[in-house]
PDB file of C-alpha atoms in Angstrom:
ATOM      1  CA  MET A   1       0.000   0.000   0.000  1.00 42.00           C
ATOM      2  CA  LYS A   2       2.854   2.376   0.800  1.00 43.00           C
ATOM      3  CA  ILE A   3       4.277   1.704  -2.662  1.00 41.00           C
ATOM      4  CA  ILE A   4       0.984   2.601  -4.374  1.00 38.00           C
ATOM      5  CA  ILE A   5       0.665   5.816  -2.347  1.00 38.00           C
ATOM      6  CA  SER A   6       4.277   6.696  -3.157  1.00 40.00           C
ATOM      7  CA  ILE A   7       3.669   6.147  -6.872  1.00 39.00           C
ATOM      8  CA  LEU A   8       0.498   8.249  -6.805  1.00 37.00           C
ATOM      9  CA  LEU A   9       2.261  11.070  -4.962  1.00 39.00           C
ATOM     10  CA  TRP A  10       5.179  10.888  -7.382  1.00 40.00           C
ATOM     11  CA  ALA A  11       2.795  10.987 -10.360  1.00 41.00           C
ATOM     12  CA  THR A  12       0.905  14.023  -9.065  1.00 40.00           C
ATOM     13  CA  VAL A  13       4.137  15.945  -8.436  1.00 41.00           C
ATOM     14  CA  VAL A  14       6.383  14.872 -11.326  1.00 41.00           C
ATOM     15  CA  LEU A  15       4.049  14.246 -14.260  1.00 42.00           C
ATOM     16  CA  PRO A  16       2.467  17.721 -14.380  1.00 43.00           C
ATOM     17  CA  SER A  17       5.932  19.297 -14.463  1.00 38.00           C
ATOM     18  CA  VAL A  18       6.993  16.963 -17.285  1.00 40.00           C
ATOM     19  CA  SER A  19       3.988  17.865 -19.417  1.00 44.00           C
ATOM     20  CA  ALA A  20       4.501  21.575 -18.674  1.00 46.00           C
ATOM     21  CA  THR A  21       8.022  21.413 -20.105  1.00 67.00           C
ATOM     22  CA  GLU A  22       7.152  19.460 -23.252  1.00 87.00           C
ATOM     23  CA  PHE A  23       8.099  21.156 -26.512  1.00 94.00           C
ATOM     24  CA  ASN A  24       5.084  22.976 -27.948  1.00 97.00           C
ATOM     25  CA  ALA A  25       5.771  23.048 -31.696  1.00 97.00           C
ATOM     26  CA  LYS A  26       2.890  25.377 -32.557  1.00 97.00           C
ATOM     27  CA  GLU A  27       3.844  27.954 -29.922  1.00 98.00           C
ATOM     28  CA  PHE A  28       7.515  27.695 -30.904  1.00 98.00           C
ATOM     29  CA  ALA A  29       6.688  28.133 -34.608  1.00 98.00           C
ATOM     30  CA  ASN A  30       4.528  31.207 -33.953  1.00 98.00           C
ATOM     31  CA  ASN A  31       7.206  32.808 -31.770  1.00 98.00           C
ATOM     32  CA  TYR A  32       9.952  31.932 -34.259  1.00 98.00           C
ATOM     33  CA  PHE A  33       7.987  33.363 -37.201  1.00 98.00           C
ATOM     34  CA  ASN A  34       7.103  36.566 -35.330  1.00 98.00           C
ATOM     35  CA  ALA A  35      10.759  37.033 -34.390  1.00 98.00           C
ATOM     36  CA  TRP A  36      11.799  36.466 -38.024  1.00 98.00           C
ATOM     37  CA  ALA A  37       9.166  38.873 -39.352  1.00 98.00           C
ATOM     38  CA  ALA A  38      10.361  41.563 -36.916  1.00 98.00           C
ATOM     39  CA  THR A  39      13.858  41.356 -38.459  1.00 98.00           C
ATOM     40  CA  GLN A  40      12.391  42.101 -41.895  1.00 97.00           C
ATOM     41  CA  SER A  41      10.433  45.185 -40.848  1.00 97.00           C
ATOM     42  CA  PRO A  42      11.578  48.618 -42.063  1.00 96.00           C
ATOM     43  CA  THR A  43      11.949  49.527 -38.365  1.00 97.00           C
ATOM     44  CA  ALA A  44      13.929  46.375 -37.453  1.00 97.00           C
ATOM     45  CA  THR A  45      16.680  46.792 -34.876  1.00 98.00           C
ATOM     46  CA  LYS A  46      19.766  44.855 -33.838  1.00 98.00           C
ATOM     47  CA  GLN A  47      17.733  43.752 -30.810  1.00 98.00           C
ATOM     48  CA  ASP A  48      15.171  42.206 -33.182  1.00 98.00           C
ATOM     49  CA  ILE A  49      17.980  40.260 -34.834  1.00 98.00           C
ATOM     50  CA  GLU A  50      19.312  39.083 -31.468  1.00 98.00           C
ATOM     51  CA  HIS A  51      15.821  37.991 -30.426  1.00 98.00           C
ATOM     52  CA  TYR A  52      15.476  35.944 -33.628  1.00 98.00           C
ATOM     53  CA  LEU A  53      18.952  34.449 -33.171  1.00 98.00           C
ATOM     54  CA  SER A  54      17.982  33.341 -29.649  1.00 98.00           C
ATOM     55  CA  PHE A  55      15.861  30.612 -31.287  1.00 98.00           C
ATOM     56  CA  LEU A  56      18.972  29.105 -32.913  1.00 98.00           C
ATOM     57  CA  VAL A  57      21.868  26.963 -31.686  1.00 98.00           C
ATOM     58  CA  ASP A  58      25.339  28.501 -32.005  1.00 98.00           C
ATOM     59  CA  ASP A  59      26.416  26.094 -34.747  1.00 98.00           C
ATOM     60  CA  ILE A  60      23.269  26.569 -36.834  1.00 98.00           C
ATOM     61  CA  GLY A  61      23.228  25.162 -40.347  1.00 97.00           C
ATOM     62  CA  HIS A  62      21.336  27.248 -42.909  1.00 95.00           C
ATOM     63  CA  GLN A  63      20.332  26.318 -46.427  1.00 95.00           C
ATOM     64  CA  HIS A  64      18.286  28.593 -48.693  1.00 92.00           C
ATOM     65  CA  LEU A  65      17.691  26.959 -52.034  1.00 86.00           C
ATOM     66  CA  PRO A  66      18.499  27.874 -54.743  1.00 83.00           C
ATOM     67  CA  TYR A  67      20.779  30.611 -53.329  1.00 84.00           C
ATOM     68  CA  ASP A  68      22.736  28.622 -50.755  1.00 86.00           C
ATOM     69  CA  SER A  69      22.888  24.834 -51.034  1.00 89.00           C
ATOM     70  CA  ASP A  70      25.225  24.154 -48.082  1.00 90.00           C
ATOM     71  CA  ASP A  71      23.493  23.313 -44.803  1.00 91.00           C
ATOM     72  CA  THR A  72      26.680  22.381 -42.942  1.00 94.00           C
ATOM     73  CA  ARG A  73      26.677  23.205 -39.249  1.00 97.00           C
ATOM     74  CA  THR A  74      29.756  25.212 -38.311  1.00 96.00           C
ATOM     75  CA  ALA A  75      30.942  26.573 -34.982  1.00 97.00           C
ATOM     76  CA  ASP A  76      30.410  30.150 -36.221  1.00 96.00           C
ATOM     77  CA  GLY A  77      26.995  29.514 -37.834  1.00 96.00           C
ATOM     78  CA  LYS A  78      25.074  31.958 -35.656  1.00 97.00           C
ATOM     79  CA  LYS A  79      27.882  34.512 -35.838  1.00 97.00           C
ATOM     80  CA  SER A  80      27.767  34.342 -39.658  1.00 95.00           C
ATOM     81  CA  MET A  81      23.994  34.739 -39.691  1.00 96.00           C
ATOM     82  CA  ARG A  82      24.275  37.740 -37.362  1.00 98.00           C
ATOM     83  CA  LYS A  83      26.801  39.369 -39.707  1.00 96.00           C
ATOM     84  CA  GLY A  84      24.608  38.801 -42.773  1.00 93.00           C
ATOM     85  CA  MET A  85      21.423  39.924 -41.064  1.00 96.00           C
ATOM     86  CA  ASN A  86      23.051  43.091 -39.755  1.00 96.00           C
ATOM     87  CA  HIS A  87      24.360  43.848 -43.264  1.00 91.00           C
ATOM     88  CA  TYR A  88      20.794  43.794 -44.617  1.00 90.00           C
ATOM     89  CA  LEU A  89      19.201  45.435 -41.559  1.00 94.00           C
ATOM     90  CA  GLY A  90      16.781  48.184 -42.587  1.00 89.00           C
ATOM     91  CA  LEU A  91      16.826  47.146 -46.250  1.00 91.00           C
ATOM     92  CA  HIS A  92      13.050  46.940 -46.580  1.00 95.00           C
ATOM     93  CA  THR A  93      10.869  49.991 -47.056  1.00 96.00           C
ATOM     94  CA  SER A  94       7.802  47.790 -46.571  1.00 97.00           C
ATOM     95  CA  TYR A  95       7.249  44.250 -45.336  1.00 97.00           C
ATOM     96  CA  THR A  96       4.302  42.018 -44.527  1.00 97.00           C
ATOM     97  CA  GLY A  97       4.472  38.377 -43.616  1.00 97.00           C
ATOM     98  CA  THR A  98       1.637  35.926 -43.042  1.00 98.00           C
ATOM     99  CA  LEU A  99       2.113  32.554 -41.398  1.00 98.00           C
ATOM    100  CA  VAL A 100       0.080  30.076 -43.461  1.00 98.00           C
ATOM    101  CA  ASP A 101       0.523  26.811 -41.583  1.00 98.00           C
ATOM    102  CA  ILE A 102       2.593  24.776 -39.148  1.00 98.00           C
ATOM    103  CA  THR A 103       3.374  21.061 -39.282  1.00 98.00           C
ATOM    104  CA  SER A 104       5.561  19.178 -36.838  1.00 97.00           C
ATOM    105  CA  GLY A 105       6.899  15.727 -36.124  1.00 95.00           C
ATOM    106  CA  PHE A 106      10.029  13.622 -36.318  1.00 95.00           C
ATOM    107  CA  GLY A 107      12.165  16.352 -34.698  1.00 95.00           C
ATOM    108  CA  VAL A 108      11.236  19.052 -37.184  1.00 98.00           C
ATOM    109  CA  VAL A 109       8.841  21.967 -37.384  1.00 98.00           C
ATOM    110  CA  VAL A 110       7.724  23.031 -40.847  1.00 98.00           C
ATOM    111  CA  ILE A 111       6.301  26.490 -41.376  1.00 98.00           C
ATOM    112  CA  ARG A 112       4.885  27.964 -44.546  1.00 98.00           C
ATOM    113  CA  TYR A 113       4.436  31.693 -44.930  1.00 98.00           C
ATOM    114  CA  ASP A 114       3.833  34.384 -47.531  1.00 98.00           C
ATOM    115  CA  THR A 115       5.840  37.589 -47.690  1.00 97.00           C
ATOM    116  CA  GLN A 116       5.595  40.814 -49.614  1.00 97.00           C
ATOM    117  CA  ALA A 117       8.507  43.204 -49.352  1.00 97.00           C
ATOM    118  CA  ALA A 118      10.021  46.205 -51.060  1.00 97.00           C
ATOM    119  CA  GLY A 119      13.367  47.848 -50.561  1.00 95.00           C
ATOM    120  CA  VAL A 120      16.592  49.109 -52.062  1.00 90.00           C
ATOM    121  CA  HIS A 121      19.418  46.617 -52.522  1.00 85.00           C
ATOM    122  CA  PRO A 122      22.486  47.825 -50.560  1.00 80.00           C
ATOM    123  CA  GLN A 123      25.025  47.029 -53.311  1.00 83.00           C
ATOM    124  CA  THR A 124      23.132  47.688 -56.557  1.00 89.00           C
ATOM    125  CA  LYS A 125      20.889  50.450 -55.156  1.00 88.00           C
ATOM    126  CA  LYS A 126      18.079  49.014 -57.306  1.00 92.00           C
ATOM    127  CA  VAL A 127      14.512  49.026 -56.014  1.00 93.00           C
ATOM    128  CA  MET A 128      13.336  45.486 -55.324  1.00 93.00           C
ATOM    129  CA  THR A 129       9.859  44.110 -54.827  1.00 95.00           C
ATOM    130  CA  LEU A 130       9.518  40.563 -53.557  1.00 92.00           C
ATOM    131  CA  ASN A 131       6.538  38.255 -53.230  1.00 97.00           C
ATOM    132  CA  PHE A 132       7.434  34.813 -51.926  1.00 94.00           C
ATOM    133  CA  HIS A 133       5.721  31.676 -50.769  1.00 97.00           C
ATOM    134  CA  THR A 134       8.247  30.140 -48.382  1.00 97.00           C
ATOM    135  CA  MET A 135       8.561  26.872 -46.545  1.00 98.00           C
ATOM    136  CA  GLU A 136      11.103  26.455 -43.779  1.00 98.00           C
ATOM    137  CA  VAL A 137      11.995  23.046 -42.413  1.00 98.00           C
ATOM    138  CA  LEU A 138      13.423  23.645 -38.948  1.00 98.00           C
ATOM    139  CA  GLU A 139      15.359  20.801 -37.348  1.00 98.00           C
ATOM    140  CA  ILE A 140      14.930  21.070 -33.584  1.00 98.00           C
ATOM    141  CA  GLU A 141      17.594  20.148 -31.043  1.00 97.00           C
ATOM    142  CA  ASN A 142      17.019  20.717 -27.320  1.00 96.00           C
ATOM    143  CA  GLY A 143      14.259  23.245 -28.024  1.00 96.00           C
ATOM    144  CA  LYS A 144      16.259  25.315 -30.522  1.00 98.00           C
ATOM    145  CA  VAL A 145      16.684  25.314 -34.292  1.00 98.00           C
ATOM    146  CA  SER A 146      19.823  23.441 -35.367  1.00 98.00           C
ATOM    147  CA  VAL A 147      19.300  23.473 -39.153  1.00 98.00           C
ATOM    148  CA  ILE A 148      17.127  25.689 -41.342  1.00 98.00           C
ATOM    149  CA  ARG A 149      16.205  24.520 -44.798  1.00 97.00           C
ATOM    150  CA  LYS A 150      14.391  27.335 -46.608  1.00 96.00           C
ATOM    151  CA  TYR A 151      12.560  26.937 -49.902  1.00 96.00           C
ATOM    152  CA  SER A 152      10.954  29.890 -51.709  1.00 94.00           C
ATOM    153  CA  GLU A 153       9.090  30.337 -54.921  1.00 88.00           C
TER     154      GLU A 153
END
């Protein structure tokens, strides 16, 4: 009887805390997307970039087909992303992003979103307008993104 009572007490104390710390893919995906969208805003700041980067592991791998086919994780992955994102910070004169759907399983979270943006390219100084349908496959490791595979059309 003492064993049964001990198990019941253990279950009422431990199990709720386990379920409270489970990874919530939908909440993560919404927070991740909102952080990403903030970095694309005309009023984006370095703090917005740092907030977005907080979702990523330090050795993040990033692939954006067809522009970048290498998804290799490197020790300076996040540092490289920070450098690139800061280079393009404030590029857009307008930006809207709409999260279309979220799918998860097998250690990944897949998000699809639509974006419309306009801006001036920093090197060419040409006005750009972009309309993309994007899918990101986010590999998750210990609650953070370890590899991003981005596909746009």
